[in-house]
Amino acid sequence: MSVSKHRFSFEIVRTCPETGARAGILSTPHSVIETPVFMPVGTQATVKTMSQQELEDIDVRIILWNTYHLYLRPGAELVREAGGLHSFMGWNGSILTDSGGFQVFSLNDLRKITEDGVTFKSHIDGSFHLFTPERVMEIQHDLGADIIMTFDECIEYPSSHDYVNKSCLLTEKWAARCRETHEKLNDGSNVLFGICQGSVYPELREKFAVRLVEMDFWGYAIVGLSVGEPKNRMLEMIEVTNTVLPEEKPRYLMGVGFPDDLVESVSRGIDMFDCVMPTRNARNGTVFTRMGKVVLKNAHQAHEFTPIDPECGCSTCHNYSKAYIRHLFQTGEILAPRLATIHSIYFYINTMREMRRAIMEDRFPQWREEFFRLYRNEDETDEP
Amino acid sequence: MSVSKHRFSFEIVRTCPETGARAGILSTPHSVIETPVFMPVGTQATVKTMSQQELEDIDVRIILWNTYHLYLRPGAELVREAGGLHSFMGWNGSILTDSGGFQVFSLNDLRKITEDGVTFKSHIDGSFHLFTPERVMEIQHDLGADIIMTFDECIEYPSSHDYVNKSCLLTEKWAARCRETHEKLNDGSNVLFGICQGSVYPELREKFAVRLVEMDFWGYAIVGLSVGEPKNRMLEMIEVTNTVLPEEKPRYLMGVGFPDDLVESVSRGIDMFDCVMPTRNARNGTVFTRMGKVVLKNAHQAHEFTPIDPECGCSTCHNYSKAYIRHLFQTGEILAPRLATIHSIYFYINTMREMRRAIMEDRFPQWREEFFRLYRNEDETDEP
């Protein structure tokens, strides 16, 4: 996973004839990534609690970093001075940065949207900042990611058809400006993904995806889902958008989700995912396994001297019991979120790896059935 | 470092003729420990921020756990149910537990001392508990440590000669009761160290050390130092006590200290150390190096794209820059104290290893001179 002379490329190597699930190879100058892939989220230049070596050990080959957070701290200039994010944080794999849009909209009550861009207030010191499509391209170039994203307006759920249509028109204009700025800045060190919005309106999803495809991005992200809409609407939006997106380009479902969401979305032809779900839940003491959710803080775990999942291959399950991890959570020790996070990331990465193997071996539908049979038979419930 | 059939043994393999510094081998059923040795402190069944694998990677072979904290959470019964501390926390090396005395005295304003023992209030839930010498022996047996300590009264500094004398008489009686209880409970799974108090009064240090030696403990701890007294008094007390302690038994200076304290104390024939210093300071952003102290939070570190110590062999120095670690401290990320702690523990362990090698190669005085030359030429100062 060291730096090499790979060029950017994406290739579908097998498609499940029954479901449309795809196995592919995504190459960047920093790593060769087997898809479908789950990208852990490293908000502030660190996947919370984990070292870069631990991520490599789990075979993580690409991470998502948040442009908004890095822009505020340590700042894009400092990262550029350090030689880019890879060098700054000692990460040899690939990096994808988001556009900052999601945080600008979700963390800022005082944001102001104009055709030019968004003025927002730093959640750290209250200072005002302006993100325009051009500025966001510059920042992502300074950060030095392999894959960067266009700047979009994030739409709340629910929003009216009229509002979503207007918002998508703005996002489309911003996408064009990003495309143009990227053309100017691009030195071959990164590729740009376009962002498909449209809330839960199939015709808007389709209309704007068609226009985005005309702009010819290197890959496409489907966003604004898993924000409160019914799960079947989410899956319907994925299906609608994927009928429009070109077969040969990577498809990235941003910010999703639960393990079963990943399986359902891969079944509908998604190649890439990111989500804070596994890491955030782990830090709060809830992890996912083949058998569903395990709540590590539950009182009965005090006497469970067995691993989270005896068949799991992660270092947490190899070395530590639920009783010990519960004790660490009870006493507020840092090792608690660490051990839980290692398991969670491993579980996500391994689930993607299992899906890919099943697609390659033409047994994805059977694998999916078995996954849901085990996963939905949850043996843990939250205690009140 | 896996569990083996070693018996308990201690052997001095070389002594520096000029200083009296000793290189030895301390064996327990769980590990073979080269002395002089520094034992990291794992207050609540974890060396804060570190995994047991990381400690093994740094070649830590023995850890100190706090009886007081483990007694309160998760409780000695639960640890016994788990099969002892080694099994509970997945640690294959040796374990030393303290007697709980230090925490009982330092964390409890409402403690009540009688000849029988100490009644104290839990700092967690305010419940009342009684530690007697007998109870403390039982608890340490339940915890399953390899090396356990007698229960003593911790003396504040400064204290009057009269108070210290009376306190040492009580500690002596408690030591005898611990010795007796240990005889009854002992199944060969652990050995008992006696504790030498005496504040800064040489004649009390000597008198009570002589009596403790008559009780014939497996090893001896010198305690109640590095609590505010001038450094030369501390070294004088070590010297006085060591004239009395038997040559062939391990000598353990509890709760000390700074890197230069370790070197001075090894020079005076100390074999074992523990201290929260390296881990606690690291979590606050200060680490030690061959060149002295480095304050990682200092503003100028923002642009220092070099390791804490380019010649250090730890994984933090191999992979991360001061600028990155400072960013992690600034943003409150868990990886910050992790990376600092790894460096600090490695530095302490490696300094002990270097001292041992120098003793073995009959060049300890020269090593010590070079150590102080580099170490006292500090290139960092705390910013106001």
Short mmCIF file of C-alpha atoms in Angstrom, two decimals, chain A residues 45-384:
data_model
loop_
_atom_site.label_atom_id
_atom_site.label_comp_id
_atom_site.label_asym_id
_atom_site.label_seq_id
_atom_site.Cartn_x
_atom_site.Cartn_y
_atom_site.Cartn_z
CA ALA A 45 -7.17 14.04 9.99
CA THR A 46 -7.63 10.96 12.18
CA VAL A 47 -10.12 8.12 12.18
CA LYS A 48 -11.09 8.71 15.80
CA THR A 49 -9.11 6.52 18.26
CA MET A 50 -7.18 4.65 15.52
CA SER A 51 -3.62 4.91 14.29
CA GLN A 52 -2.85 4.82 10.60
CA GLN A 53 -0.99 1.52 11.17
CA GLU A 54 -4.12 -0.06 12.65
CA LEU A 55 -6.12 1.04 9.61
CA GLU A 56 -3.52 -0.53 7.32
CA ASP A 57 -3.58 -3.72 9.41
CA ILE A 58 -7.34 -3.96 8.81
CA ASP A 59 -6.66 -3.49 5.08
CA VAL A 60 -8.24 -0.05 4.84
CA ARG A 61 -6.98 1.40 1.56
CA ILE A 62 -8.98 4.61 1.32
CA ILE A 63 -10.26 7.04 3.94
CA LEU A 64 -12.61 10.01 3.73
CA TRP A 65 -11.50 13.26 5.36
CA ASN A 66 -13.79 16.20 6.02
CA THR A 67 -12.75 19.34 4.14
CA TYR A 68 -14.75 21.61 6.48
CA HIS A 69 -12.92 20.40 9.60
CA LEU A 70 -9.46 20.38 8.02
CA TYR A 71 -10.04 23.83 6.52
CA LEU A 72 -10.68 25.18 10.03
CA ARG A 73 -7.96 23.11 11.76
CA PRO A 74 -5.09 22.82 10.97
CA GLY A 75 -5.96 24.81 7.83
CA ALA A 76 -5.40 23.99 4.16
CA GLU A 77 -2.25 26.15 4.03
CA LEU A 78 -0.56 24.20 6.82
CA VAL A 79 -1.47 20.90 5.18
CA ARG A 80 -0.02 22.15 1.89
CA GLU A 81 3.14 23.27 3.74
CA ALA A 82 3.39 19.73 5.14
CA GLY A 83 3.23 18.35 1.58
CA GLY A 84 -0.45 17.38 1.65
CA LEU A 85 -2.57 15.18 3.85
CA HIS A 86 -0.72 11.95 3.06
CA SER A 87 2.50 13.41 4.33
CA PHE A 88 0.94 15.46 7.16
CA MET A 89 -0.69 12.47 8.78
CA GLY A 90 1.55 9.63 7.66
CA TRP A 91 -1.13 7.87 5.63
CA ASN A 92 0.06 5.92 2.59
CA GLY A 93 -3.33 4.83 1.27
CA SER A 94 -5.80 6.79 -0.81
CA ILE A 95 -7.70 9.81 0.41
CA LEU A 96 -11.10 11.16 -0.56
CA THR A 97 -12.14 14.59 0.70
CA ASP A 98 -15.75 15.69 0.78
CA SER A 99 -16.68 19.21 -0.32
CA GLY A 100 -17.42 20.57 3.14
CA GLY A 101 -21.01 21.13 2.08
CA PHE A 102 -22.56 18.75 4.55
CA GLN A 103 -20.88 20.34 7.58
CA VAL A 104 -21.48 23.89 6.34
CA PHE A 105 -25.17 23.11 6.25
CA SER A 106 -25.52 20.82 9.27
CA LEU A 107 -23.22 22.55 11.79
CA ASN A 108 -24.17 26.15 11.03
CA ASP A 109 -27.44 27.75 11.94
CA LEU A 110 -26.23 31.11 10.65
CA ARG A 111 -25.21 30.05 7.14
CA LYS A 112 -26.26 32.27 4.27
CA ILE A 113 -26.66 30.81 0.81
CA THR A 114 -26.28 32.92 -2.32
CA GLU A 115 -25.70 32.02 -5.93
CA ASP A 116 -22.01 32.73 -5.26
CA GLY A 117 -21.65 30.29 -2.37
CA VAL A 118 -22.26 29.89 1.34
CA THR A 119 -21.17 32.18 4.16
CA PHE A 120 -20.91 30.30 7.44
CA LYS A 121 -19.72 30.69 10.99
CA SER A 122 -16.94 28.47 12.34
CA HIS A 123 -18.30 26.18 15.07
CA ILE A 124 -14.92 26.60 16.82
CA ASP A 125 -14.38 30.34 17.15
CA GLY A 126 -17.43 31.94 15.53
CA SER A 127 -15.39 33.50 12.70
CA PHE A 128 -17.11 33.95 9.33
CA HIS A 129 -16.00 32.14 6.17
CA LEU A 130 -17.13 31.88 2.56
CA PHE A 131 -17.17 28.62 0.62
CA THR A 132 -17.65 29.01 -3.10
CA PRO A 133 -17.31 26.18 -5.62
CA GLU A 134 -13.98 27.69 -6.70
CA ARG A 135 -12.67 28.02 -3.14
CA VAL A 136 -13.71 24.48 -2.26
CA MET A 137 -11.76 23.18 -5.28
CA GLU A 138 -8.69 25.13 -4.19
CA ILE A 139 -8.94 23.86 -0.61
CA GLN A 140 -9.27 20.25 -1.72
CA HIS A 141 -6.27 20.70 -4.00
CA ASP A 142 -4.24 22.07 -1.11
CA LEU A 143 -5.29 19.15 1.08
CA GLY A 144 -3.94 16.85 -1.62
CA ALA A 145 -6.66 14.19 -1.73
CA ASP A 146 -6.81 11.59 -4.51
CA ILE A 147 -10.55 11.94 -5.00
CA ILE A 148 -12.34 15.24 -4.47
CA MET A 149 -16.01 16.21 -4.56
CA THR A 150 -18.03 19.06 -6.08
CA PHE A 151 -19.66 21.59 -3.75
CA ASP A 152 -23.40 21.11 -3.31
CA GLU A 153 -26.28 22.45 -1.29
CA CYS A 154 -27.43 19.87 1.22
CA ILE A 155 -31.19 19.59 1.32
CA GLU A 156 -33.09 18.89 4.51
CA TYR A 157 -35.63 16.11 4.65
CA PRO A 158 -38.47 16.66 4.07
CA SER A 159 -38.31 19.51 1.51
CA SER A 160 -40.88 20.52 -1.06
CA HIS A 161 -40.60 19.51 -4.70
CA ASP A 162 -40.23 23.17 -5.61
CA TYR A 163 -37.43 23.79 -3.12
CA VAL A 164 -35.57 20.66 -4.16
CA ASN A 165 -35.82 21.61 -7.82
CA LYS A 166 -34.41 25.09 -7.17
CA SER A 167 -31.69 23.70 -4.93
CA CYS A 168 -30.68 21.15 -7.55
CA LEU A 169 -30.44 23.93 -10.15
CA LEU A 170 -28.00 25.74 -7.83
CA THR A 171 -26.04 22.55 -7.15
CA GLU A 172 -25.87 21.99 -10.91
CA LYS A 173 -24.43 25.47 -11.49
CA TRP A 174 -21.92 24.92 -8.69
CA ALA A 175 -20.98 21.56 -10.19
CA ALA A 176 -20.22 23.27 -13.52
CA ARG A 177 -18.06 25.88 -11.73
CA CYS A 178 -16.25 23.13 -9.81
CA ARG A 179 -15.65 21.27 -13.06
CA GLU A 180 -14.19 24.38 -14.66
CA THR A 181 -11.95 25.25 -11.69
CA HIS A 182 -10.82 21.65 -11.44
CA GLU A 183 -9.80 21.74 -15.09
CA LYS A 184 -7.59 24.75 -14.39
CA LEU A 185 -6.04 23.45 -11.18
CA ASN A 186 -5.69 19.82 -12.12
CA ASP A 187 -2.17 18.46 -12.36
CA GLY A 188 -3.22 14.82 -12.55
CA SER A 189 -2.98 14.32 -8.81
CA ASN A 190 -6.71 13.96 -8.24
CA VAL A 191 -10.05 13.19 -9.88
CA LEU A 192 -13.39 14.93 -9.37
CA PHE A 193 -16.72 13.30 -8.52
CA GLY A 194 -20.04 15.00 -9.28
CA ILE A 195 -22.81 14.99 -6.69
CA CYS A 196 -26.36 13.88 -7.45
CA GLN A 197 -29.06 15.41 -5.24
CA GLY A 198 -32.84 15.25 -5.63
CA SER A 199 -34.24 14.31 -2.23
CA VAL A 200 -37.00 11.67 -2.60
CA TYR A 201 -38.34 12.88 -5.97
CA PRO A 202 -37.52 10.29 -8.63
CA GLU A 203 -38.01 12.68 -11.55
CA LEU A 204 -35.66 15.27 -10.01
CA ARG A 205 -33.08 12.57 -9.20
CA GLU A 206 -33.24 11.45 -12.83
CA LYS A 207 -33.30 14.92 -14.41
CA PHE A 208 -30.28 16.26 -12.55
CA ALA A 209 -28.30 13.03 -12.77
CA VAL A 210 -28.69 13.20 -16.57
CA ARG A 211 -27.34 16.76 -16.61
CA LEU A 212 -24.47 15.86 -14.30
CA VAL A 213 -23.53 12.94 -16.51
CA GLU A 214 -23.41 15.35 -19.44
CA MET A 215 -20.73 17.31 -17.56
CA ASP A 216 -18.63 14.14 -17.58
CA PHE A 217 -17.27 13.64 -14.08
CA TRP A 218 -14.77 10.90 -13.19
CA GLY A 219 -17.27 9.39 -10.76
CA TYR A 220 -20.64 10.14 -9.23
CA ALA A 221 -21.92 10.41 -5.70
CA ILE A 222 -25.53 9.92 -4.70
CA VAL A 223 -26.20 12.09 -1.69
CA GLY A 224 -28.97 13.39 0.54
CA LEU A 225 -30.20 9.94 1.50
CA SER A 226 -30.41 8.18 4.85
CA VAL A 227 -31.52 11.51 6.32
CA GLY A 228 -34.89 10.42 7.67
CA GLU A 229 -36.76 9.16 4.62
CA PRO A 230 -38.25 5.64 4.64
CA LYS A 231 -35.70 3.01 3.73
CA ASN A 232 -37.60 1.86 0.63
CA ARG A 233 -37.55 5.45 -0.69
CA MET A 234 -33.79 5.51 -0.24
CA LEU A 235 -33.39 2.29 -2.21
CA GLU A 236 -35.78 3.58 -4.90
CA MET A 237 -33.68 6.76 -5.29
CA ILE A 238 -30.53 4.68 -5.67
CA GLU A 239 -32.21 2.60 -8.36
CA VAL A 240 -33.51 5.63 -10.26
CA THR A 241 -30.12 7.35 -10.21
CA ASN A 242 -28.21 4.24 -11.20
CA THR A 243 -30.32 3.82 -14.34
CA VAL A 244 -28.85 7.15 -15.47
CA LEU A 245 -25.24 6.90 -14.24
CA PRO A 246 -22.76 5.42 -16.71
CA GLU A 247 -21.99 1.75 -16.10
CA GLU A 248 -18.24 2.20 -16.35
CA LYS A 249 -17.87 4.89 -13.68
CA PRO A 250 -17.72 4.52 -9.89
CA ARG A 251 -20.91 5.13 -7.93
CA TYR A 252 -20.58 6.40 -4.41
CA LEU A 253 -23.43 6.51 -1.89
CA MET A 254 -22.36 9.19 0.60
CA GLY A 255 -22.99 8.92 4.32
CA VAL A 256 -24.63 5.47 4.33
CA GLY A 257 -24.94 3.57 6.62
CA PHE A 258 -25.97 0.53 8.65
CA PRO A 259 -24.50 -2.83 7.60
CA ASP A 260 -27.82 -3.91 6.05
CA ASP A 261 -27.97 -0.61 4.10
CA LEU A 262 -24.59 -1.45 2.60
CA VAL A 263 -25.75 -4.87 1.49
CA GLU A 264 -28.98 -3.49 -0.01
CA SER A 265 -27.08 -0.73 -1.81
CA VAL A 266 -24.38 -3.02 -3.19
CA SER A 267 -27.25 -5.15 -4.48
CA ARG A 268 -28.33 -2.08 -6.43
CA GLY A 269 -24.94 -1.40 -7.98
CA ILE A 270 -23.22 0.96 -5.52
CA ASP A 271 -19.40 0.75 -5.43
CA MET A 272 -18.33 3.10 -2.63
CA PHE A 273 -19.57 4.05 0.83
CA ASP A 274 -18.56 6.17 3.78
CA CYS A 275 -20.26 6.67 7.11
CA VAL A 276 -19.45 7.72 10.67
CA MET A 277 -21.90 5.05 11.85
CA PRO A 278 -19.45 2.29 12.76
CA THR A 279 -16.93 4.59 14.46
CA ARG A 280 -19.45 6.84 16.24
CA ASN A 281 -21.51 3.92 17.52
CA ALA A 282 -18.39 2.08 18.63
CA ARG A 283 -17.28 5.04 20.71
CA ASN A 284 -20.67 4.92 22.41
CA GLY A 285 -20.30 1.22 23.11
CA THR A 286 -22.41 -0.31 20.34
CA VAL A 287 -20.81 -2.48 17.69
CA PHE A 288 -22.12 -4.50 14.79
CA THR A 289 -21.50 -8.18 14.14
CA ARG A 290 -22.73 -10.87 11.76
CA MET A 291 -25.47 -11.46 14.33
CA GLY A 292 -26.53 -7.82 14.52
CA LYS A 293 -25.89 -5.22 17.19
CA VAL A 294 -24.00 -5.80 20.44
CA VAL A 295 -24.37 -3.23 23.23
CA LEU A 296 -21.12 -3.45 25.16
CA LYS A 297 -22.25 -1.29 28.07
CA ASN A 298 -25.14 -3.58 29.00
CA ALA A 299 -24.90 -4.79 32.61
CA HIS A 300 -24.91 -8.50 31.72
CA GLN A 301 -21.71 -8.02 29.68
CA ALA A 302 -19.84 -7.69 33.01
CA HIS A 303 -19.66 -11.47 33.20
CA GLU A 304 -19.26 -12.24 29.49
CA PHE A 305 -15.67 -13.45 29.32
CA THR A 306 -15.95 -14.16 25.58
CA PRO A 307 -15.11 -11.97 22.56
CA ILE A 308 -17.66 -9.73 20.82
CA ASP A 309 -17.73 -12.35 18.05
CA PRO A 310 -15.60 -15.49 18.53
CA GLU A 311 -15.42 -15.96 14.73
CA CYS A 312 -14.34 -12.39 14.00
CA GLY A 313 -10.77 -11.91 12.76
CA CYS A 314 -10.12 -8.50 14.36
CA SER A 315 -7.48 -7.93 17.03
CA THR A 316 -10.11 -6.90 19.58
CA CYS A 317 -11.94 -10.22 19.24
CA HIS A 318 -8.63 -12.10 19.26
CA ASN A 319 -7.44 -10.55 22.51
CA TYR A 320 -10.24 -9.14 24.66
CA SER A 321 -13.53 -10.16 26.22
CA LYS A 322 -16.80 -8.25 26.38
CA ALA A 323 -16.43 -8.18 30.19
CA TYR A 324 -13.08 -6.39 29.90
CA ILE A 325 -14.32 -3.93 27.28
CA ARG A 326 -17.40 -3.17 29.40
CA HIS A 327 -15.11 -2.49 32.38
CA LEU A 328 -13.13 -0.06 30.21
CA PHE A 329 -16.33 1.74 29.17
CA GLN A 330 -17.51 1.86 32.80
CA THR A 331 -14.25 3.45 33.90
CA GLY A 332 -14.09 5.86 30.96
CA GLU A 333 -10.83 4.46 29.62
CA ILE A 334 -9.61 5.41 26.13
CA LEU A 335 -8.93 1.78 25.32
CA ALA A 336 -12.70 1.16 25.36
CA PRO A 337 -13.60 3.21 22.26
CA ARG A 338 -10.33 2.04 20.67
CA LEU A 339 -11.15 -1.66 20.96
CA ALA A 340 -14.77 -1.14 19.90
CA THR A 341 -13.73 0.97 16.89
CA ILE A 342 -11.21 -1.63 15.71
CA HIS A 343 -13.92 -4.28 15.75
CA SER A 344 -16.45 -2.08 13.98
CA ILE A 345 -14.16 -0.96 11.17
CA TYR A 346 -12.95 -4.51 10.71
CA PHE A 347 -16.52 -5.76 10.53
CA TYR A 348 -17.46 -3.20 7.87
CA ILE A 349 -14.31 -3.83 5.82
CA ASN A 350 -14.72 -7.57 6.10
CA THR A 351 -18.40 -7.45 5.14
CA MET A 352 -17.46 -5.55 1.97
CA ARG A 353 -14.72 -8.09 1.28
CA GLU A 354 -17.18 -10.96 1.71
CA MET A 355 -19.64 -9.29 -0.65
CA ARG A 356 -16.95 -8.82 -3.26
CA ARG A 357 -15.86 -12.44 -3.00
CA ALA A 358 -19.47 -13.58 -3.36
CA ILE A 359 -19.92 -11.39 -6.46
CA MET A 360 -16.68 -12.75 -7.96
CA GLU A 361 -17.78 -16.31 -7.26
CA ASP A 362 -21.30 -15.79 -8.66
CA ARG A 363 -23.03 -16.48 -5.36
CA PHE A 364 -23.96 -12.99 -4.21
CA PRO A 365 -27.73 -13.59 -3.90
CA GLN A 366 -27.11 -16.60 -1.67
CA TRP A 367 -24.56 -14.68 0.39
CA ARG A 368 -27.03 -11.84 0.86
CA GLU A 369 -29.78 -14.21 1.98
CA GLU A 370 -27.48 -15.81 4.54
CA PHE A 371 -26.28 -12.39 5.73
CA PHE A 372 -29.80 -11.17 6.40
CA ARG A 373 -30.82 -14.44 8.04
CA LEU A 374 -28.03 -14.10 10.62
CA TYR A 375 -28.01 -10.31 10.92
CA ARG A 376 -31.71 -9.78 11.51
CA ASN A 377 -31.88 -12.39 14.24
CA GLU A 378 -30.51 -9.84 16.73
CA ASP A 379 -29.71 -11.24 20.17
CA GLU A 380 -29.14 -7.92 21.91
CA THR A 381 -31.46 -5.13 22.82
CA ASP A 382 -30.71 -1.74 24.28
CA GLU A 383 -31.40 -1.63 27.97
CA PRO A 384 -33.67 1.21 28.98
#
